[in-house]
Coordinates of C-alpha atoms and ligand atoms in Angstrom, one line a residue:
X1377 CA -15.8 -16.6 -12.7
X1378 CA -14.7 -15.7 -16.3
X1379 CA -13.7 -12.2 -17.1
X1380 CA -12.7 -10.5 -20.4
X1381 CA -11.2 -7.2 -21.4
X1382 CA -13.4 -4.1 -21.2
X1383 CA -13.6 -0.9 -23.4
X1384 CA -13.5 1.4 -20.4
X1385 CA -15.4 2.6 -17.3
X1386 CA -17.4 5.7 -16.7
X1387 CA -19.8 7.0 -14.0
X1388 CA -20.3 7.5 -10.3
X1389 CA -20.4 5.0 -7.6
X1390 CA -20.9 4.7 -3.8
X1391 CA -19.0 1.8 -2.4
X1392 CA -20.3 -0.1 0.7
X1393 CA -19.5 1.1 4.3
X1394 CA -16.0 0.9 5.8
X1395 CA -15.4 -2.6 7.2
X1396 CA -13.2 -1.5 10.1
X1397 CA -15.7 1.1 11.3
X1398 CA -18.7 -1.2 10.8
X1399 CA -17.1 -3.9 13.1
X1400 CA -16.3 -1.3 15.8
X1401 CA -19.8 0.2 15.7
X1402 CA -21.3 -3.1 16.7
X1403 CA -18.7 -3.8 19.4
X1404 CA -18.9 -0.3 21.0
X1405 CA -22.6 -0.2 20.5
X1406 CA -22.9 -3.5 22.4
X1407 CA -20.8 -2.2 25.3
X1408 CA -22.6 1.2 25.5
X1409 CA -25.5 2.3 27.6
X1410 CA -28.4 3.1 25.3
X1411 CA -29.2 2.4 21.7
X1412 CA -26.7 3.0 18.9
X1413 CA -28.1 3.5 15.4
X1414 CA -25.6 2.8 12.6
X1415 CA -26.2 3.9 9.0
X1416 CA -24.1 2.8 6.0
X1417 CA -23.2 -0.4 7.7
X1418 CA -21.2 -2.9 5.6
X1419 CA -23.3 -6.1 5.3
X1420 CA -20.3 -8.2 4.2
X1421 CA -19.8 -11.6 5.8
X1422 CA -17.1 -10.4 8.1
X1423 CA -19.3 -7.7 9.8
X1424 CA -22.2 -10.2 9.9
X1425 CA -19.9 -12.5 11.9
X1426 CA -19.4 -9.7 14.4
X1427 CA -23.1 -9.1 14.7
X1428 CA -23.6 -12.9 15.2
X1429 CA -21.0 -13.1 18.0
X1430 CA -22.5 -10.2 19.9
X1431 CA -26.1 -11.5 19.5
X1432 CA -24.8 -14.8 21.0
X1433 CA -23.7 -12.7 24.0
X1434 CA -27.3 -11.4 24.5
X1435 CA -27.1 -8.1 22.6
X1436 CA -30.3 -7.2 20.7
X1437 CA -29.1 -6.2 17.2
X1438 CA -31.5 -5.4 14.4
X1439 CA -30.3 -5.1 10.8
X1440 CA -32.4 -3.6 8.0
X1441 CA -30.6 -3.1 4.7
X1442 CA -27.5 -1.1 5.8
X1443 CA -29.1 0.3 9.0
X1444 CA -28.3 -1.4 12.3
X1445 CA -29.9 -0.8 15.7
X1446 CA -27.8 -2.0 18.7
X1447 CA -29.4 -2.1 22.1
X1448 CA -26.3 -1.8 24.3
X1449 CA -26.0 -3.9 27.4
X1450 CA -23.4 -1.6 29.1
X1451 CA -19.8 -2.4 29.8
X1452 CA -20.6 -5.3 32.1
X1453 CA -23.8 -6.6 30.6
X1454 CA -22.6 -9.2 28.0
X1455 CA -23.9 -12.8 28.8
X1456 CA -22.0 -16.0 28.5
X1457 CA -22.6 -17.5 25.0
X1458 CA -23.9 -21.1 25.0
X1459 CA -22.0 -21.9 21.8
X1460 CA -18.6 -21.2 20.2
X1461 CA -18.4 -17.6 18.9
X1462 CA -17.9 -18.1 15.2
X1463 CA -15.8 -15.3 13.7
X1464 CA -15.9 -16.8 10.1
X1465 CA -13.0 -15.3 8.1
X1466 CA -12.6 -12.1 10.1
X1467 CA -9.3 -11.3 11.8
X1468 CA -10.8 -8.0 13.1
X1469 CA -13.6 -9.8 14.9
X1470 CA -11.2 -12.4 16.4
X1471 CA -8.6 -9.9 17.7
X1472 CA -10.8 -7.0 18.8
X1473 CA -13.4 -9.2 20.4
X1474 CA -10.7 -11.1 22.3
X1475 CA -9.7 -7.8 24.1
X1476 CA -13.3 -7.5 25.3
X1477 CA -13.7 -11.2 26.2
X1478 CA -10.6 -11.1 28.3
X1479 CA -12.4 -9.0 30.9
X1480 CA -15.9 -10.7 31.0
X1481 CA -17.1 -12.8 33.9
X1482 CA -17.4 -15.9 31.8
X1483 CA -15.4 -18.3 29.6
X1484 CA -16.0 -18.9 25.9
X1485 CA -14.5 -20.4 22.8
X1486 CA -13.7 -18.4 19.7
X1487 CA -13.2 -20.1 16.3
X1488 CA -13.4 -19.4 12.6
X1489 CA -12.7 -20.8 9.2
X1490 CA -9.6 -22.5 7.9
X1491 CA -7.9 -19.2 7.1
X1492 CA -8.6 -17.8 10.6
X1493 CA -7.1 -21.0 12.1
X1494 CA -3.8 -20.1 10.5
X1495 CA -3.6 -16.4 11.4
X1496 CA -1.3 -15.5 14.3
X1497 CA -3.0 -14.8 17.5
X1498 CA 0.1 -14.7 19.7
X1499 CA 0.4 -11.0 18.9
X1500 CA -2.7 -10.4 21.0
X1501 CA -2.3 -13.3 23.5
X1502 CA 1.1 -11.9 24.6
X1503 CA 0.0 -8.3 25.5
X1504 CA -3.4 -9.4 26.8
X1505 CA -1.8 -12.0 29.1
X1506 CA 0.5 -9.2 30.4
X1507 CA -2.7 -7.5 31.5
X1508 CA -3.7 -10.6 33.4
X1509 CA -5.9 -12.2 30.7
X1510 CA -6.4 -16.0 30.4
X1511 CA -6.3 -16.9 26.7
X1512 CA -5.3 -20.4 25.4
X1513 CA -4.8 -21.5 21.9
X1514 CA -6.7 -24.8 21.9
X1515 CA -4.1 -26.5 19.6
X1516 CA -1.3 -24.7 21.4
X1517 CA -0.1 -23.3 18.0
X1518 CA -0.8 -19.6 18.7
X1519 CA -3.9 -19.7 16.5
X1520 CA -7.6 -20.0 16.9
X1521 CA -9.6 -21.8 18.3
X1522 CA -9.1 -19.7 21.4
X1523 CA -10.4 -20.4 24.9
X1524 CA -10.9 -17.1 26.7
X1525 CA -11.7 -17.0 30.4
X1526 CA -12.5 -13.5 31.7
X1527 CA -10.2 -12.1 34.3
X1528 CA -9.4 -9.0 36.3
X1529 CA -7.1 -6.9 34.1
X1530 CA -4.3 -4.5 34.9
X1531 CA -3.2 -1.4 33.0
X1532 CA 0.1 -1.9 31.1
X1533 CA 2.3 0.0 28.7
X1534 CA 2.9 -2.1 25.6
X1535 CA 5.6 -1.5 22.9
X1536 CA 4.1 -3.3 20.0
X1537 CA 6.5 -5.0 17.7
X1538 CA 4.0 -4.6 14.8
X1539 CA 2.1 -1.7 13.4
X1540 CA -1.3 -3.3 13.7
X1541 CA -4.6 -1.7 14.5
X1542 CA -6.0 -5.1 15.5
X1543 CA -3.3 -5.5 18.2
X1544 CA -3.6 -1.9 19.4
X1545 CA -7.4 -2.1 19.5
X1546 CA -7.5 -5.4 21.4
X1547 CA -5.3 -3.9 24.1
X1548 CA -7.3 -0.6 24.2
X1549 CA -10.6 -2.5 24.4
X1550 CA -9.2 -4.6 27.3
X1551 CA -7.9 -1.3 28.8
X1552 CA -11.5 -0.1 29.2
X1553 CA -11.8 -2.8 32.0
X1554 CA -8.3 -2.5 33.5
X1555 CA -7.5 -1.2 37.0
X1556 CA -5.3 1.7 35.6
X1557 CA -4.2 3.4 32.5
X1558 CA -3.3 1.3 29.4
X1559 CA -1.1 2.5 26.6
X1560 CA 0.3 1.1 23.3
X1561 CA 3.2 2.4 21.3
X1562 CA 3.5 1.3 17.7
X1563 CA 6.5 1.3 15.3
X1564 CA 4.3 3.2 12.8
X1565 CA 0.8 4.6 13.2
X1566 CA -1.9 2.1 12.2
X1567 CA -5.6 3.0 11.5
X1568 CA -7.1 4.9 14.4
X1569 CA -10.8 4.1 14.1
X1570 CA -11.0 2.6 17.6
X1571 CA -9.5 5.7 19.1
X1572 CA -11.8 8.0 17.2
X1573 CA -14.9 6.0 18.0
X1574 CA -13.9 5.7 21.7
X1575 CA -14.0 9.6 21.8
X1576 CA -17.5 9.5 20.3
X1577 CA -18.7 7.1 23.0
X1578 CA -17.2 9.2 25.8
X1579 CA -14.1 7.2 26.5
X1580 CA -11.0 9.0 27.9
X1581 CA -8.5 8.3 25.1
X1582 CA -5.4 10.3 24.2
X1583 CA -3.0 9.9 21.3
X1584 CA 0.5 11.5 21.3
X1585 CA 2.7 10.5 18.4
X1586 CA 2.7 6.8 18.1
X1587 CA 1.3 6.2 21.6
X1588 CA -2.4 5.8 22.4
X1589 CA -3.5 5.8 26.0
X1590 CA -6.9 4.8 27.4
X1591 CA -8.2 5.3 30.9
X1592 CA -10.5 2.6 32.4
X1593 CA -14.1 3.4 31.6
X1594 CA -17.2 3.4 33.9
X1595 CA -19.7 3.6 31.1
X1596 CA -19.8 4.1 27.3
X1597 CA -22.6 6.2 26.0
X1598 CA -24.5 5.2 22.8
X1599 CA -23.9 7.4 19.8
X1600 CA -25.3 7.2 16.2
X1601 CA -22.6 6.3 13.7
X1602 CA -22.7 7.2 10.0
X1603 CA -20.2 4.8 8.3
X1604 CA -18.3 6.3 5.3
X1605 CA -17.6 4.3 2.2
X1606 CA -14.6 2.0 2.5
X1607 CA -11.4 3.3 0.9
X1608 CA -10.2 -0.3 0.6
X1609 CA -13.2 -1.0 -1.6
X1610 CA -12.9 2.3 -3.5
X1611 CA -9.3 1.2 -4.3
X1612 CA -10.5 -1.3 -7.0
X1613 CA -12.4 1.4 -8.8
X1614 CA -9.6 3.9 -8.5
X1615 CA -7.1 1.4 -10.0
X1616 CA -9.6 0.3 -12.6
X1617 CA -10.1 3.9 -13.8
X1618 CA -6.4 4.6 -13.8
X1619 CA -5.3 1.6 -15.9
X1620 CA -8.2 1.2 -18.3
X1621 CA -8.4 3.3 -21.4
X1622 CA -11.3 5.7 -21.9
X1623 CA -12.2 5.8 -18.2
X1624 CA -13.4 8.2 -15.6
X1625 CA -14.9 7.1 -12.2
X1626 CA -16.1 9.2 -9.3
X1627 CA -16.4 7.4 -6.0
X1628 CA -18.6 9.3 -3.6
X1629 CA -18.4 9.6 0.2
X1630 CA -15.2 7.7 0.7
X1631 CA -13.5 7.6 4.2
X1632 CA -10.1 9.4 3.9
X1633 CA -8.9 9.2 7.5
X1634 CA -5.2 10.0 7.2
X1635 CA -4.3 6.7 8.8
X1636 CA -6.0 5.0 5.8
X1637 CA -5.3 7.3 2.9
X1638 CA -1.9 6.0 1.7
X1639 CA -3.4 5.0 -1.6
X1640 CA -4.1 8.6 -2.4
X1641 CA -0.4 9.5 -1.7
X1642 CA 0.7 6.6 -4.0
X1643 CA -1.6 7.7 -6.8
X1644 CA 0.1 11.2 -6.5
X1645 CA 3.6 9.6 -6.6
X1646 CA 2.6 7.5 -9.6
X1647 CA 1.3 10.5 -11.5
X1648 CA -2.4 9.4 -11.6
X1649 CA -5.0 11.8 -12.9
X1650 CA -7.0 12.1 -9.7
X1651 CA -9.0 14.7 -7.8
X1652 CA -10.0 14.4 -4.1
X1653 CA -12.9 16.7 -3.1
X1654 CA -13.0 16.7 0.7
X1655 CA -16.5 17.1 2.2
X1656 CA -17.4 17.2 5.9
X1657 CA -16.6 14.6 8.6
X1658 CA -19.0 11.9 9.5
X1659 CA -18.9 10.9 13.2
X1660 CA -15.3 12.0 13.5
X1661 CA -14.1 10.4 10.2
X1662 CA -13.1 12.6 7.3
X1663 CA -14.9 11.9 3.9
X1664 CA -14.2 12.9 0.3
X1665 CA -15.4 12.2 -3.3
X1666 CA -12.5 10.8 -5.4
X1667 CA -12.4 11.0 -9.2
X1668 CA -9.8 9.1 -11.2
X1669 CA -9.3 9.1 -15.0
X1670 CA -7.2 7.0 -17.3
X1671 CA -3.7 7.9 -16.4
X1672 CA -0.1 7.7 -17.6
X1673 CA 1.6 6.0 -14.7
X1674 CA 5.2 5.8 -13.5
X1675 CA 6.6 3.3 -10.9
X1676 CA 7.5 4.3 -7.4
X1677 CA 8.7 3.0 -4.0
X1678 CA 6.1 2.2 -1.4
X1679 CA 7.5 1.5 2.1
X1680 CA 8.1 2.7 5.6
X1681 CA 5.4 4.5 7.6
X1682 CA 3.2 4.6 4.5
X1683 CA 2.6 0.8 4.6
X1684 CA 0.1 0.6 7.5
X1685 CA -1.9 3.4 5.8
X1686 CA -2.5 1.2 2.7
X1687 CA -1.8 -2.3 3.8
X1688 CA -5.1 -3.7 2.4
X1689 CA -4.7 -1.8 -0.9
X1690 CA -1.3 -3.4 -1.8
X1691 CA -2.8 -6.2 -4.0
X1692 CA -4.7 -3.5 -6.0
X1693 CA -1.6 -1.3 -6.2
X1694 CA 0.5 -4.2 -7.4
X1695 CA -2.0 -4.6 -10.3
X1696 CA -1.6 -0.8 -11.0
X1697 CA 2.2 -1.2 -11.0
X1698 CA 2.0 -3.6 -13.9
X1699 CA 0.5 -0.8 -16.0
X1700 CA 3.1 1.8 -15.0
X1701 CA 6.4 2.7 -16.7
X1702 CA 9.4 1.5 -14.7
X1703 CA 9.8 -0.3 -11.5
X1704 CA 7.6 -0.3 -8.4
X1705 CA 9.2 -1.5 -5.2
X1706 CA 6.9 -2.5 -2.3
X1707 CA 8.9 -3.0 0.9
X1708 CA 8.4 -3.1 4.7
X1709 CA 5.2 -5.0 4.1
X1710 CA 5.9 -8.5 5.6
X1711 CA 2.5 -8.2 7.3
X1712 CA 1.0 -9.2 4.0
X1713 CA 2.1 -12.7 4.6
X1714 CA -0.4 -13.1 7.6
X1715 CA -3.5 -11.8 6.0
X1716 CA -6.4 -13.9 4.7
X1717 CA -3.8 -15.5 2.4
X1718 CA 0.0 -14.9 2.0
X1719 CA -0.6 -11.9 -0.2
X1720 CA 3.0 -11.6 -1.3
X1721 CA 3.1 -15.1 -2.6
X1722 CA -0.4 -15.2 -4.0
X1723 CA 0.1 -11.9 -5.9
X1724 CA 3.5 -13.0 -7.3
X1725 CA 2.1 -16.4 -8.4
X1726 CA -1.0 -15.1 -10.0
X1727 CA 0.6 -12.1 -11.7
X1728 CA 3.3 -14.3 -13.1
X1729 CA 0.6 -16.5 -14.5
X1730 CA -0.8 -13.5 -16.3
X1731 CA 2.6 -12.6 -17.8
X1732 CA 3.7 -9.8 -15.4
X1733 CA 7.3 -9.3 -14.5
X1734 CA 7.2 -9.6 -10.7
X1735 CA 9.6 -10.8 -8.0
X1736 CA 8.4 -11.6 -4.5
X1737 CA 10.7 -10.4 -1.7
X1738 CA 10.8 -11.1 2.0
X1739 CA 8.9 -8.0 2.8
X1740 CA 7.1 -7.1 -0.4
X1741 CA 7.5 -7.3 -4.1
X1742 CA 9.2 -5.7 -7.1
X1743 CA 7.2 -5.1 -10.2
X1744 CA 8.8 -4.2 -13.5
X1745 CA 5.9 -2.4 -15.3
X1746 CA 4.9 -2.4 -18.9
X1747 CA 4.4 -6.0 -19.8
X1748 CA 1.1 -6.8 -21.5
X1749 CA -1.0 -9.1 -19.3
X1750 CA -2.8 -12.2 -20.7
X1751 CA -5.7 -14.2 -19.3
X1752 CA -5.0 -17.1 -16.9
X1753 CA -6.6 -19.2 -14.2
X1754 CA -6.3 -17.2 -10.9
X1755 CA -6.5 -18.9 -7.6
X1756 CA -7.9 -16.3 -5.2
X1757 CA -7.2 -18.6 -2.2
X1758 CA -10.6 -17.4 -1.1
X1759 CA -9.0 -14.0 -0.2
X1760 CA -11.5 -11.2 -1.1
X1761 CA -8.8 -8.7 -1.9
X1762 CA -7.0 -11.0 -4.3
X1763 CA -10.3 -11.8 -6.2
X1764 CA -11.2 -8.2 -6.6
X1765 CA -7.6 -7.1 -7.6
X1766 CA -7.5 -9.8 -10.3
X1767 CA -11.0 -8.9 -11.6
X1768 CA -9.5 -5.5 -12.4
X1769 CA -6.4 -7.0 -14.0
X1770 CA -8.6 -9.4 -16.1
X1771 CA -10.5 -6.5 -17.5
X1772 CA -7.2 -5.1 -18.9
X1773 CA -5.7 -8.4 -20.1
X1774 CA -5.7 -10.2 -23.5
X1775 CA -8.0 -13.2 -23.6
X1776 CA -10.1 -14.7 -20.8
X1777 CA -9.3 -14.9 -17.1
X1778 CA -10.9 -17.4 -14.8
X1779 CA -11.0 -16.4 -11.1
X1780 CA -11.4 -19.4 -8.8
X1781 CA -13.3 -18.8 -5.6
X1782 CA -14.5 -15.4 -7.0
X1783 CA -17.5 -15.4 -4.6
X1784 CA -15.2 -14.7 -1.6
X1785 CA -15.8 -11.0 -2.4
X1786 CA -18.8 -11.3 -0.1
X1787 CA -16.4 -10.9 2.8
X1788 CA -16.1 -7.2 2.3
X1789 CA -18.0 -6.3 -0.9
X1790 CA -21.0 -8.6 -1.8
X1791 CA -22.1 -6.5 -4.9
X1792 CA -18.6 -6.0 -6.3
X1793 CA -19.1 -7.7 -9.7
X1794 CA -22.5 -6.0 -10.3
X1795 CA -21.1 -2.6 -9.4
X1796 CA -18.0 -2.8 -11.6
X1797 CA -20.1 -4.2 -14.5
X1798 CA -22.5 -1.2 -14.0
X1799 CA -19.7 1.2 -14.8
X1800 CA -18.4 -0.6 -17.9
X1801 CA -18.7 1.2 -21.3
X1802 CA -20.9 -0.8 -23.6
Ligands
LIG1219 O1 -10.3 -8.5 9.5 P1 -9.2 -9.0 8.6 O2 -9.6 -10.4 8.1 O3 -7.9 -9.0 9.2 O4 -9.2 -8.1 7.3 C1 -8.2 -7.3 6.7 C2 -8.6 -7.1 5.2 O5 -7.9 -7.2 4.2 O6 -9.8 -6.8 5.0 C3 -6.8 -7.9 6.7 F1 -6.6 -9.0 6.0 O7 -8.1 -5.9 7.2 C4 -7.5 -5.6 8.4 C5 -6.3 -4.7 8.2 O8 -5.3 -5.4 7.4 C6 -8.6 -4.8 9.2 C7 -8.0 -4.0 10.3 C8 -8.9 -3.4 11.3 O9 -10.1 -3.2 11.1 O10 -8.4 -3.1 12.4 C9 -6.7 -3.7 10.4 C10 -5.7 -4.3 9.5 O11 -5.0 -5.4 10.1 P2 -3.8 -5.2 11.1 O12 -3.4 -6.6 11.5 O13 -2.7 -4.5 10.3 O14 -4.3 -4.5 12.3

């Protein structure tokens, strides 16, 4: 896709539903007793993979536009799939579903695309095996395809070496089926959508500091879920407004759960012209309207416990840093290397191609802001967050930028290019 400089952006937008919450609504809806109605569901490819997997396990799931009806089979009602469960490109589907599959009374195979087959699964195989699970990596390389044979599970306490909501959630989901309490302590708090949704579905879950503890469940009770807009998708519009002259964008109904709102704190640190109007919660998740205007930005340091609260927004923030005065240091973010692509390497390579002054480090990157970007050929590596970040950069660069694999935005934001074009000043 070829993209050129724009004059500015103006207007109001509602971004699609939160990806993390959408996945979890299908999983918990499937395990609940009764019918779960989901509104604002994200119809990106990743969440469709989750629907497909649970349909293959006998769950009746109807999707109309962004509304989903899930007729739950109860905690012990899933059926053995006759085929491999295809998770596509979705790490969330793979890891969270593995926690559920570990406790079923059947065996199954879980596989996905080339990117999924490279992402580390040992991080869930290790704790789930400690609970008694039987999970094998088919190629014995710690990655998918996985062969999961349901087993009797025991409650454990796990000190997770990584701040990862996918690891934590896989263990907590398995904990629903364990013979005692299960708890996970993280080095820093990761997104807590599983814990919040557990509460909504009547699960006994408790969080103290960095430790989440779940009691085995007898039953989950269906609950309607209103999915807020995804702050990870809102991020592209926030950055676009901040770095593009003559711009003002309001993003309505964005989920601002404190375990996800690190981008708001970074916008404050960088001096962005932003207002956040909090409205009421939707199904336990706080929501706000966010307005960002063209801003005069300064570099900052992003690291420590802030990282898990903005991990998926780092590619967009790295673009923003190119337009700030001074240096931006992103550290403690080695997890970026094991996402849909190695996001440290891919950001450094592509931003360098556009003329930015950027150094990749072991656990992040250092960006010396203020260099004018120019058009280049960008390899998205089929990573949706890379494609969307560089679309925003391209709209502020001299000359033309060509984004290879641009269609991969369908993973989390199928209408991204139409939506951003719709806000462009003519
Ligand atoms: O689902 P997937 O492929 O892992 O998606 C990503 C993304 O950028 O959309 C990560 F690449 O989001 C993860 C996120 O990074 C979604 C997620 C969740 O819903 O629990 C948690 C984060 O991953 P992790 O490994 O830090 O728990």
